[in-house]
Short mmCIF file of C-alpha atoms and ligand atoms in Angstrom, two decimals:
data_model
loop_
_atom_site.label_atom_id
_atom_site.label_comp_id
_atom_site.label_asym_id
_atom_site.label_seq_id
_atom_site.Cartn_x
_atom_site.Cartn_y
_atom_site.Cartn_z
CA MET Z 1 17.38 1.09 -15.06
CA GLY Z 2 19.09 1.91 -11.76
CA ASP Z 3 17.29 5.25 -11.49
CA CYS Z 4 15.77 6.25 -8.19
CA VAL Z 5 12.04 6.96 -8.03
CA ILE Z 6 9.92 7.96 -5.05
CA VAL Z 7 6.81 5.80 -4.78
CA TYR Z 8 3.99 7.81 -3.23
CA GLU Z 9 1.29 5.82 -1.45
CA GLY Z 10 0.04 8.76 0.64
CA LEU Z 11 1.30 11.95 2.26
CA ASN Z 12 2.93 10.02 5.08
CA SER Z 13 3.82 6.89 3.15
CA MET Z 14 6.53 7.12 0.53
CA LYS Z 15 9.38 4.82 -0.44
CA ALA Z 16 12.54 5.12 -2.51
CA VAL Z 17 12.85 2.47 -5.24
CA TYR Z 18 15.82 1.84 -7.54
CA LEU Z 19 14.55 0.48 -10.84
CA ALA Z 20 15.89 -2.95 -11.81
CA GLU Z 21 15.46 -5.08 -14.96
CA ASN Z 22 13.21 -7.68 -13.32
CA GLY Z 23 12.38 -5.65 -10.24
CA ARG Z 24 8.99 -5.52 -8.56
CA PHE Z 25 7.48 -3.19 -6.02
CA GLU Z 26 4.95 -4.82 -3.70
CA ASN Z 27 2.61 -3.20 -1.22
CA ARG Z 28 -0.88 -3.85 0.18
CA PHE Z 29 -2.41 -2.45 -3.01
CA GLY Z 30 -0.75 -4.94 -5.36
CA ILE Z 31 2.40 -5.88 -7.24
CA PHE Z 32 4.00 -3.41 -9.64
CA LYS Z 33 6.63 -4.47 -12.19
CA HIS Z 34 9.40 -1.89 -12.57
CA GLN Z 35 9.33 -2.51 -16.33
CA SER Z 36 5.81 -1.08 -16.50
CA TRP Z 37 7.10 2.21 -15.05
CA VAL Z 38 9.84 2.74 -17.64
CA GLY Z 39 9.12 5.73 -19.90
CA LYS Z 40 6.36 7.08 -17.66
CA PRO Z 41 6.61 10.76 -16.69
CA PHE Z 42 7.24 11.72 -13.05
CA GLY Z 43 3.99 12.57 -11.29
CA CYS Z 44 2.00 9.89 -13.10
CA LYS Z 45 -0.31 7.37 -11.47
CA VAL Z 46 0.44 3.72 -12.15
CA THR Z 47 -1.78 0.73 -11.45
CA ALA Z 48 -0.71 -2.65 -10.11
CA THR Z 49 0.28 -5.21 -12.72
CA MET Z 50 -0.68 -8.15 -10.45
CA GLY Z 51 -2.34 -8.96 -7.17
CA GLY Z 52 -4.83 -6.13 -7.03
CA HIS Z 53 -6.16 -3.01 -8.67
CA GLY Z 54 -4.34 -0.53 -6.46
CA TRP Z 55 -2.29 2.40 -7.66
CA VAL Z 56 0.56 4.65 -6.57
CA TYR Z 57 2.19 7.80 -7.89
CA LEU Z 58 5.77 7.95 -9.18
CA LEU Z 59 7.62 11.08 -8.06
CA ARG Z 60 10.91 12.65 -9.06
CA PRO Z 61 13.41 12.41 -6.17
CA THR Z 62 14.14 15.77 -4.52
CA PRO Z 63 16.24 16.52 -1.43
CA GLU Z 64 13.01 17.10 0.53
CA LEU Z 65 11.51 13.75 -0.45
CA TRP Z 66 14.84 11.99 0.09
CA THR Z 67 14.96 13.27 3.69
CA GLN Z 68 11.55 11.66 4.22
CA VAL Z 69 12.40 8.27 2.75
CA LEU Z 70 16.12 7.71 3.37
CA ARG Z 71 17.49 4.83 5.43
CA HIS Z 72 18.67 6.26 8.74
CA ARG Z 73 22.28 5.35 9.39
CA THR Z 74 22.42 8.13 12.01
CA GLN Z 75 20.20 10.83 13.47
CA ILE Z 76 19.36 13.16 10.61
CA LEU Z 77 18.38 16.77 10.05
CA TYR Z 78 14.75 17.35 9.04
CA LEU Z 79 13.19 19.90 6.75
CA ALA Z 80 12.56 22.72 9.26
CA ASP Z 81 16.23 22.83 10.29
CA ILE Z 82 17.51 22.14 6.78
CA SER Z 83 15.56 24.99 5.20
CA MET Z 84 16.68 27.37 7.95
CA ALA Z 85 20.33 26.35 7.56
CA VAL Z 86 20.37 26.55 3.76
CA THR Z 87 18.72 29.98 3.78
CA HIS Z 88 20.86 31.54 6.51
CA LEU Z 89 24.10 30.18 5.06
CA ASP Z 90 23.25 32.29 2.00
CA LEU Z 91 23.98 29.39 -0.35
CA ARG Z 92 23.67 29.95 -4.07
CA PRO Z 93 24.87 28.38 -7.32
CA GLY Z 94 28.66 28.38 -7.29
CA SER Z 95 29.09 28.39 -3.48
CA VAL Z 96 31.70 26.16 -1.87
CA VAL Z 97 30.47 24.48 1.34
CA LEU Z 98 32.26 22.35 3.95
CA GLU Z 99 30.19 19.91 6.02
CA SER Z 100 30.91 17.50 8.87
CA GLY Z 101 29.70 14.90 9.74
CA THR Z 102 28.01 13.55 6.66
CA GLY Z 103 25.90 11.07 8.65
CA SER Z 104 23.02 9.80 6.49
CA GLY Z 105 23.44 12.55 3.91
CA SER Z 106 20.07 14.12 4.63
CA LEU Z 107 21.38 17.69 4.79
CA THR Z 108 24.07 17.05 2.14
CA HIS Z 109 21.42 16.53 -0.58
CA SER Z 110 19.95 19.97 0.09
CA LEU Z 111 23.41 21.59 0.25
CA ILE Z 112 24.30 20.08 -3.13
CA ARG Z 113 21.12 21.32 -4.78
CA ALA Z 114 21.61 24.83 -3.37
CA VAL Z 115 25.11 25.19 -4.83
CA ALA Z 116 24.50 23.37 -8.15
CA PRO Z 117 25.34 23.46 -10.98
CA THR Z 118 28.70 25.16 -10.46
CA GLY Z 119 29.37 24.95 -6.69
CA HIS Z 120 30.79 22.11 -4.60
CA VAL Z 121 30.16 20.42 -1.25
CA HIS Z 122 33.11 18.89 0.64
CA THR Z 123 31.65 16.60 3.27
CA PHE Z 124 33.71 14.85 6.00
CA GLU Z 125 32.74 11.78 8.01
CA PHE Z 126 35.01 9.84 10.36
CA HIS Z 127 33.03 6.57 10.24
CA PRO Z 128 34.43 4.66 7.21
CA GLY Z 129 31.22 2.70 6.46
CA ARG Z 130 29.05 5.82 6.54
CA ALA Z 131 31.46 7.76 4.37
CA GLU Z 132 31.46 4.91 1.83
CA GLU Z 133 27.67 4.50 1.76
CA ALA Z 134 27.10 8.22 1.40
CA ALA Z 135 29.52 8.42 -1.54
CA VAL Z 136 27.74 5.52 -3.30
CA GLU Z 137 24.34 7.12 -2.74
CA PHE Z 138 25.42 10.51 -4.11
CA LYS Z 139 26.69 8.77 -7.27
CA GLN Z 140 23.44 6.78 -7.62
CA HIS Z 141 21.54 10.06 -7.44
CA GLY Z 142 23.66 11.60 -10.17
CA LEU Z 143 25.33 14.04 -7.74
CA GLY Z 144 28.88 12.64 -7.82
CA GLU Z 145 30.29 15.68 -9.64
CA ARG Z 146 29.02 18.16 -7.08
CA VAL Z 147 30.23 16.50 -3.88
CA THR Z 148 33.43 15.03 -2.42
CA VAL Z 149 33.12 12.66 0.54
CA THR Z 150 36.25 12.27 2.69
CA GLN Z 151 36.77 9.98 5.65
CA ARG Z 152 38.46 12.12 8.32
CA ASN Z 153 38.28 12.92 12.01
CA ILE Z 154 37.44 16.60 11.82
CA GLU Z 155 37.37 17.26 15.56
CA GLU Z 156 40.96 16.02 15.88
CA LEU Z 157 42.47 17.15 12.59
CA GLY Z 158 40.29 20.05 11.46
CA PHE Z 159 39.62 20.58 7.74
CA PRO Z 160 42.53 20.00 5.32
CA ASP Z 161 44.87 22.96 4.75
CA THR Z 162 44.04 22.82 1.03
CA LEU Z 163 40.60 24.24 1.88
CA HIS Z 164 41.90 27.27 3.80
CA GLY Z 165 40.31 30.47 2.56
CA ARG Z 166 38.11 28.61 0.06
CA ALA Z 167 34.73 28.13 1.75
CA ASP Z 168 31.69 30.37 1.45
CA ALA Z 169 29.99 28.43 4.23
CA VAL Z 170 30.70 25.74 6.83
CA PHE Z 171 28.14 23.49 8.51
CA LEU Z 172 28.92 21.27 11.53
CA ASP Z 173 26.76 18.51 13.01
CA LEU Z 174 29.33 16.98 15.38
CA PRO Z 175 29.44 16.09 19.08
CA GLY Z 176 32.11 18.77 19.82
CA PRO Z 177 31.78 21.53 17.20
CA TRP Z 178 33.60 24.11 19.35
CA LYS Z 179 36.83 22.12 18.83
CA VAL Z 180 36.68 22.82 15.09
CA ILE Z 181 35.98 26.58 15.15
CA PRO Z 182 39.64 27.68 14.65
CA SER Z 183 39.77 25.49 11.53
CA VAL Z 184 36.39 26.87 10.36
CA ALA Z 185 37.75 30.41 10.75
CA ALA Z 186 40.77 29.48 8.62
CA CYS Z 187 38.65 27.92 5.85
CA LEU Z 188 36.00 30.63 5.47
CA LYS Z 189 36.39 33.37 2.87
CA PRO Z 190 35.85 36.91 4.14
CA ASN Z 191 32.15 37.39 4.92
CA GLY Z 192 31.72 33.62 5.06
CA ARG Z 193 28.89 32.02 7.07
CA PHE Z 194 28.90 29.37 9.75
CA CYS Z 195 26.09 27.16 11.05
CA GLY Z 196 26.26 24.50 13.74
CA PHE Z 197 23.53 22.06 14.77
CA SER Z 198 23.55 20.66 18.31
CA PRO Z 199 20.93 18.72 20.22
CA CYS Z 200 21.93 20.22 23.60
CA ILE Z 201 22.03 23.87 24.59
CA GLU Z 202 25.31 23.30 26.50
CA GLN Z 203 27.00 22.41 23.20
CA ILE Z 204 25.64 25.64 21.73
CA GLN Z 205 27.04 27.65 24.64
CA ARG Z 206 30.52 26.25 24.14
CA THR Z 207 30.33 26.80 20.38
CA ALA Z 208 29.19 30.41 20.89
CA GLU Z 209 32.20 31.06 23.13
CA ALA Z 210 34.58 29.56 20.58
CA LEU Z 211 33.00 31.58 17.75
CA SER Z 212 33.30 34.79 19.70
CA SER Z 213 36.96 34.22 20.58
CA ASN Z 214 37.78 33.38 16.94
CA GLY Z 215 36.56 36.66 15.50
CA PHE Z 216 33.01 35.67 14.49
CA THR Z 217 30.17 38.17 14.81
CA ASP Z 218 26.37 38.17 14.46
CA ILE Z 219 26.15 35.03 16.58
CA ILE Z 220 22.54 33.94 16.88
CA THR Z 221 20.82 30.72 17.94
CA TYR Z 222 17.42 29.43 16.80
CA GLU Z 223 15.15 26.56 17.65
CA CYS Z 224 12.86 25.60 14.77
CA LEU Z 225 9.42 24.24 15.59
CA LEU Z 226 6.56 23.31 13.28
CA ARG Z 227 2.97 24.03 14.17
CA GLU Z 228 0.34 22.45 12.00
CA TYR Z 229 -3.08 24.04 11.45
CA GLU Z 230 -6.24 22.17 10.65
CA VAL Z 231 -8.08 24.28 8.10
CA HIS Z 232 -11.46 23.08 6.92
CA ARG Z 233 -14.98 24.06 5.94
CA GLU Z 234 -17.60 24.01 8.64
CA THR Z 235 -21.36 24.33 8.57
CA LEU Z 236 -22.68 26.00 11.70
CA ALA Z 237 -26.36 25.75 12.51
CA THR Z 238 -26.45 27.37 15.92
CA THR Z 239 -25.67 31.04 15.47
CA VAL Z 240 -29.18 32.37 14.90
CA ARG Z 241 -30.86 30.18 17.50
CA LEU Z 242 -28.42 31.07 20.25
CA ALA Z 243 -29.23 34.76 19.76
CA GLU Z 244 -32.95 34.14 20.38
CA PRO Z 245 -34.41 34.37 23.90
CA PRO Z 246 -35.00 30.95 25.46
CA ALA Z 247 -38.46 29.48 24.86
CA PRO Z 248 -40.75 29.46 27.93
CA LYS Z 249 -41.15 26.22 29.85
CA ARG Z 250 -44.29 24.29 29.11
CA PRO Z 251 -46.38 23.25 32.11
CA ARG Z 252 -45.94 19.58 33.02
CA THR Z 253 -49.58 18.79 32.21
CA ALA Z 254 -49.21 19.87 28.59
CA GLY Z 255 -47.74 16.58 27.39
CA PRO Z 256 -46.37 13.65 29.37
CA ALA Z 257 -44.45 12.32 26.37
CA ALA Z 258 -42.49 15.55 25.97
CA PRO Z 259 -39.23 14.66 27.80
CA ALA Z 260 -38.95 11.37 25.93
CA GLU Z 261 -39.60 13.12 22.64
CA ALA Z 262 -37.00 15.71 23.45
CA LYS Z 263 -34.42 13.01 24.04
CA ALA Z 264 -35.37 11.22 20.86
CA ALA Z 265 -35.19 14.42 18.88
CA ALA Z 266 -31.63 15.03 20.02
CA GLY Z 267 -30.71 11.53 19.05
CA PRO Z 268 -30.89 11.15 15.26
CA SER Z 269 -27.35 12.09 14.63
CA SER Z 270 -26.15 9.44 17.03
CA ALA Z 271 -27.38 6.85 14.55
CA ALA Z 272 -24.46 7.78 12.35
CA GLY Z 273 -21.54 5.75 13.53
CA GLY Z 274 -20.68 3.68 10.52
CA GLU Z 275 -17.19 3.26 9.21
CA ALA Z 276 -16.48 1.97 5.75
CA GLU Z 277 -13.22 1.20 4.06
CA GLY Z 278 -12.68 0.02 0.54
CA ALA Z 279 -9.92 0.03 -2.05
CA GLY Z 280 -10.41 2.53 -4.82
CA ALA Z 281 -13.91 3.51 -3.70
CA LYS Z 282 -13.44 7.12 -4.75
CA GLU Z 283 -10.77 8.86 -6.71
CA ALA Z 284 -10.23 12.48 -5.78
CA GLY Z 285 -6.44 12.21 -5.77
CA ALA Z 286 -4.10 10.59 -3.30
CA GLY Z 287 -3.74 12.43 -0.05
CA ALA Z 288 -6.75 14.66 -0.69
CA GLU Z 289 -8.71 15.35 2.44
CA VAL Z 290 -12.14 16.90 2.72
CA LYS Z 291 -13.61 17.58 6.12
CA GLU Z 292 -16.96 18.93 6.97
CA GLU Z 293 -18.26 19.50 10.43
CA THR Z 294 -21.71 20.49 11.58
CA VAL Z 295 -22.73 21.59 15.03
CA ALA Z 296 -26.44 21.02 15.32
CA ASP Z 297 -28.87 22.72 17.63
CA ALA Z 298 -29.69 20.08 20.17
CA GLY Z 299 -26.15 19.81 21.50
CA ALA Z 300 -25.38 17.06 19.02
CA GLU Z 301 -22.19 17.31 17.02
CA VAL Z 302 -21.93 15.50 13.72
CA LYS Z 303 -18.57 15.08 12.04
CA ALA Z 304 -18.10 13.63 8.60
CA GLU Z 305 -14.65 13.00 7.30
CA VAL Z 306 -13.56 11.67 3.94
CA LYS Z 307 -9.93 10.68 3.60
CA GLU Z 308 -8.33 9.28 0.51
CA GLU Z 309 -5.02 7.64 0.05
CA ALA Z 310 -3.41 6.08 -2.94
CA GLY Z 311 -5.05 2.78 -3.68
CA ALA Z 312 -7.53 2.99 -0.86
CA ALA Z 313 -10.34 5.25 0.17
CA GLU Z 314 -11.53 5.58 3.69
CA VAL Z 315 -14.86 7.04 4.67
CA LYS Z 316 -15.52 7.76 8.31
CA GLU Z 317 -18.53 9.16 10.01
CA GLU Z 318 -18.53 10.07 13.61
CA ALA Z 319 -21.36 11.25 15.74
CA LYS Z 320 -21.18 12.65 19.21
CA GLU Z 321 -24.15 13.29 21.35
CA GLU Z 322 -23.94 15.25 24.52
CA ALA Z 323 -25.30 13.50 27.58
CA THR Z 324 -27.94 16.17 28.07
CA PRO Z 325 -29.46 18.12 25.21
CA ALA Z 326 -28.86 21.87 25.30
CA PRO Z 327 -31.55 23.53 27.47
CA GLU Z 328 -32.99 25.65 24.64
CA ALA Z 329 -33.19 22.64 22.36
CA ALA Z 330 -34.80 20.48 25.01
CA ALA Z 331 -37.31 23.19 25.71
CA ALA Z 332 -38.04 23.68 22.02
CA GLU Z 333 -38.50 19.95 21.52
CA ALA Z 334 -40.67 19.70 24.59
CA GLU Z 335 -42.73 22.53 23.16
CA ALA Z 336 -43.19 20.42 20.07
CA GLY Z 337 -45.17 18.12 22.34
CA GLY Z 338 -44.62 14.85 20.54
CA SER Z 339 -43.85 16.16 17.09
CA LYS Z 340 -42.07 13.81 14.72
CA ALA Z 341 -38.87 15.82 14.63
CA GLU Z 342 -36.82 12.65 14.66
CA GLU Z 343 -38.23 11.68 11.28
CA GLY Z 344 -35.97 14.30 9.80
CA ASP Z 345 -32.91 12.19 10.65
CA GLY Z 346 -30.23 12.79 8.11
CA GLY Z 347 -27.40 11.18 10.06
CA GLN Z 348 -27.34 7.84 8.28
CA PRO Z 349 -24.00 6.34 7.52
CA GLY Z 350 -22.78 7.43 4.15
CA THR Z 351 -24.51 10.81 4.09
CA SER Z 352 -22.74 14.08 4.63
CA ALA Z 353 -23.13 16.17 7.75
CA GLY Z 354 -24.58 19.11 5.82
CA PRO Z 355 -27.79 17.42 4.66
CA SER Z 356 -28.10 15.77 8.04
CA ALA Z 357 -28.08 19.05 9.87
CA ALA Z 358 -30.34 20.64 7.27
CA ALA Z 359 -32.84 17.84 7.73
CA ALA Z 360 -32.65 18.19 11.47
CA ALA Z 361 -33.19 21.94 11.22
CA GLY Z 362 -36.12 21.32 8.85
CA ALA Z 363 -37.66 18.88 11.23
CA GLU Z 364 -37.30 21.35 14.04
CA ALA Z 365 -38.88 24.00 11.91
CA ALA Z 366 -41.82 21.72 11.27
CA ALA Z 367 -42.01 20.98 14.95
CA GLY Z 368 -41.95 24.69 15.64
CA GLU Z 369 -44.85 25.33 13.26
CA GLU Z 370 -46.90 22.59 14.83
CA GLN Z 371 -46.13 23.83 18.28
CA GLY Z 372 -46.99 27.38 17.29
CA GLY Z 373 -50.42 26.24 16.16
CA ARG Z 374 -51.00 24.28 19.32
CA GLY Z 375 -49.69 27.17 21.32
CA LYS Z 376 -52.40 29.34 19.93
CA ARG Z 377 -54.99 26.73 20.69
CA GLY Z 378 -53.54 26.13 24.12
CA GLY Z 379 -53.69 29.84 24.84
CA GLY Z 380 -50.59 31.94 25.28
CA PHE Z 381 -47.57 29.78 24.32
CA GLN Z 382 -44.95 31.84 22.64
CA ARG Z 383 -44.10 30.91 19.05
CA PRO Z 384 -40.55 29.42 19.03
CA PRO Z 385 -37.76 31.20 17.19
CA PRO Z 386 -37.39 30.58 13.44
CA PRO Z 387 -35.25 27.65 12.30
CA ALA Z 388 -31.54 28.09 12.60
CA SER Z 389 -29.82 29.28 9.47
CA MET Z 390 -26.86 27.38 8.07
CA LEU Z 391 -23.63 29.29 8.20
CA GLN Z 392 -20.69 28.17 6.05
CA ALA Z 393 -17.28 29.12 7.38
CA VAL Z 394 -13.66 28.04 6.98
CA SER Z 395 -12.06 27.47 10.36
CA ALA Z 396 -8.34 27.26 11.16
CA ARG Z 397 -7.37 25.49 14.36
CA PRO Z 398 -3.77 25.33 15.53
CA ASN Z 399 -2.41 22.05 16.74
CA LEU Z 400 -1.38 22.89 20.29
CA GLU Z 401 1.63 20.61 20.16
CA ALA Z 402 4.40 22.10 18.06
CA ARG Z 403 6.57 19.42 16.43
CA GLY Z 404 10.08 19.43 15.19
CA HIS Z 405 12.42 19.97 18.09
CA THR Z 406 15.57 17.98 17.47
CA GLY Z 407 18.10 20.63 18.47
CA TYR Z 408 19.36 24.19 18.05
CA LEU Z 409 20.97 25.98 15.13
CA ILE Z 410 23.72 28.49 15.85
CA PHE Z 411 24.70 30.91 13.08
CA ALA Z 412 27.65 33.28 12.83
CA ARG Z 413 29.46 35.36 10.24
CA LYS Z 414 33.13 36.08 9.70
CA PHE Z 415 33.79 39.57 8.34
CA VAL Z 416 36.94 40.64 6.53
CA CYS Z 417 39.80 40.87 9.04
CA GLY Z 418 40.81 44.48 9.73
C1 SAM I 1 24.11 13.26 13.57
S1 SAM I 1 25.12 12.67 12.33
C2 SAM I 1 24.97 13.85 11.06
C3 SAM I 1 23.67 13.73 10.32
C4 SAM I 1 23.59 14.58 9.08
N1 SAM I 1 23.62 15.99 9.41
C5 SAM I 1 22.36 14.25 8.30
O1 SAM I 1 21.48 15.15 8.14
O2 SAM I 1 22.21 13.12 7.84
C6 SAM I 1 26.70 13.00 12.96
C7 SAM I 1 27.80 12.33 12.16
O3 SAM I 1 29.04 12.89 12.54
C8 SAM I 1 30.00 11.87 12.52
N2 SAM I 1 31.12 12.28 13.37
C9 SAM I 1 31.17 12.27 14.72
N3 SAM I 1 32.37 12.73 15.14
C10 SAM I 1 33.07 13.04 14.03
C11 SAM I 1 34.38 13.56 13.83
N4 SAM I 1 35.19 13.83 14.84
N5 SAM I 1 34.78 13.77 12.56
C12 SAM I 1 33.97 13.50 11.52
N6 SAM I 1 32.73 13.00 11.66
C13 SAM I 1 32.29 12.77 12.90
C14 SAM I 1 29.25 10.66 13.03
O4 SAM I 1 29.90 9.45 12.60
C15 SAM I 1 27.89 10.85 12.40
O5 SAM I 1 27.80 10.16 11.20
#
């Protein structure tokens, strides 16, 4: 009891829970008694003991997960900046690191793990409450041996003299880091590394000047941004048809119903617009996401998306129909002269886009055959191109908005003095 566990409800929904004798965890999927989790391995799926049949996963706490679930007492560093800082500070087991301010301890957890089991993090925070809370949290997480939290105004006093010449790396996340650079220079061992995080570029400029005038070299500043890509399987049904020459226009007299039929033929996919939600409907693993997208011939786009989260499954179908069918498609459908292409509708709620498009293509093929026959009878109509083939491809689309800007990281190195 007292251990920390990360409760995973979905990729973007996790919570830290400290196990207690009579503790309960409650969410929209049910009530879970802490007792029922005791002895279970990390990574396991547990079901609600009351109030529902939902489930969650129990994960081992890691610095990365902690950064995502911690209670914000201050602004914090996030994973893009943390990973950059830890890597460029060249931290390794046995390293000694100085940090200020401690803040919410988001970065500190990653620093501790990087230097464990033999290194040490000395972290300094001038706000007494924050220093106290951070120290309690590190102990609760079993990290008390690897970190010392001290309440101290670092900008005014610098780091304690006892740390002079003892640090492999120093990290500052303070309003005025340039004020501390002389003390940083005194604390770093030869070839030691420095990193400062600042939200404003003006702070970085002042820090760079201070670093340069205190004998630091290799001064470099980065901004870390994250760009997400949407990678999924797509079924394309247009490629072959688009390469074909457009079908000739049928004379108006050939079939008065043609325009209406053409519209109807483009429409089946628009019937799919259902949205269903239900707890535990499917069980492919929390957070799993399968997307399939089909672009059909007649300018209609059918999108089927299946999303699953812990305790709840969500099935969405979306259909978009362009205001006007693509010219080739309209012409081909008009050529069909009242064929029953729309009977091939596969876009019913609950079916996947693949079969839907296949059915639509099949129906068009049938319409094409019929039209071809009539064409011959009618004298001189060109046989329409063969049905579109289905092309399977994995697409990767970048999200145009890069996320993650919270500030800049400035790095520097202090070589052995000559
Ligand atoms: C933005 S927070 C640090 C967040 C931390 N890096 C994290 O990831 O959780 C900045 C912290 O520096 C502390 N601070 C500000 N001035 C300070 C000073 N002169 N000496 C020590 N700590 C200071 C603040 O109280 C605050 O907690």
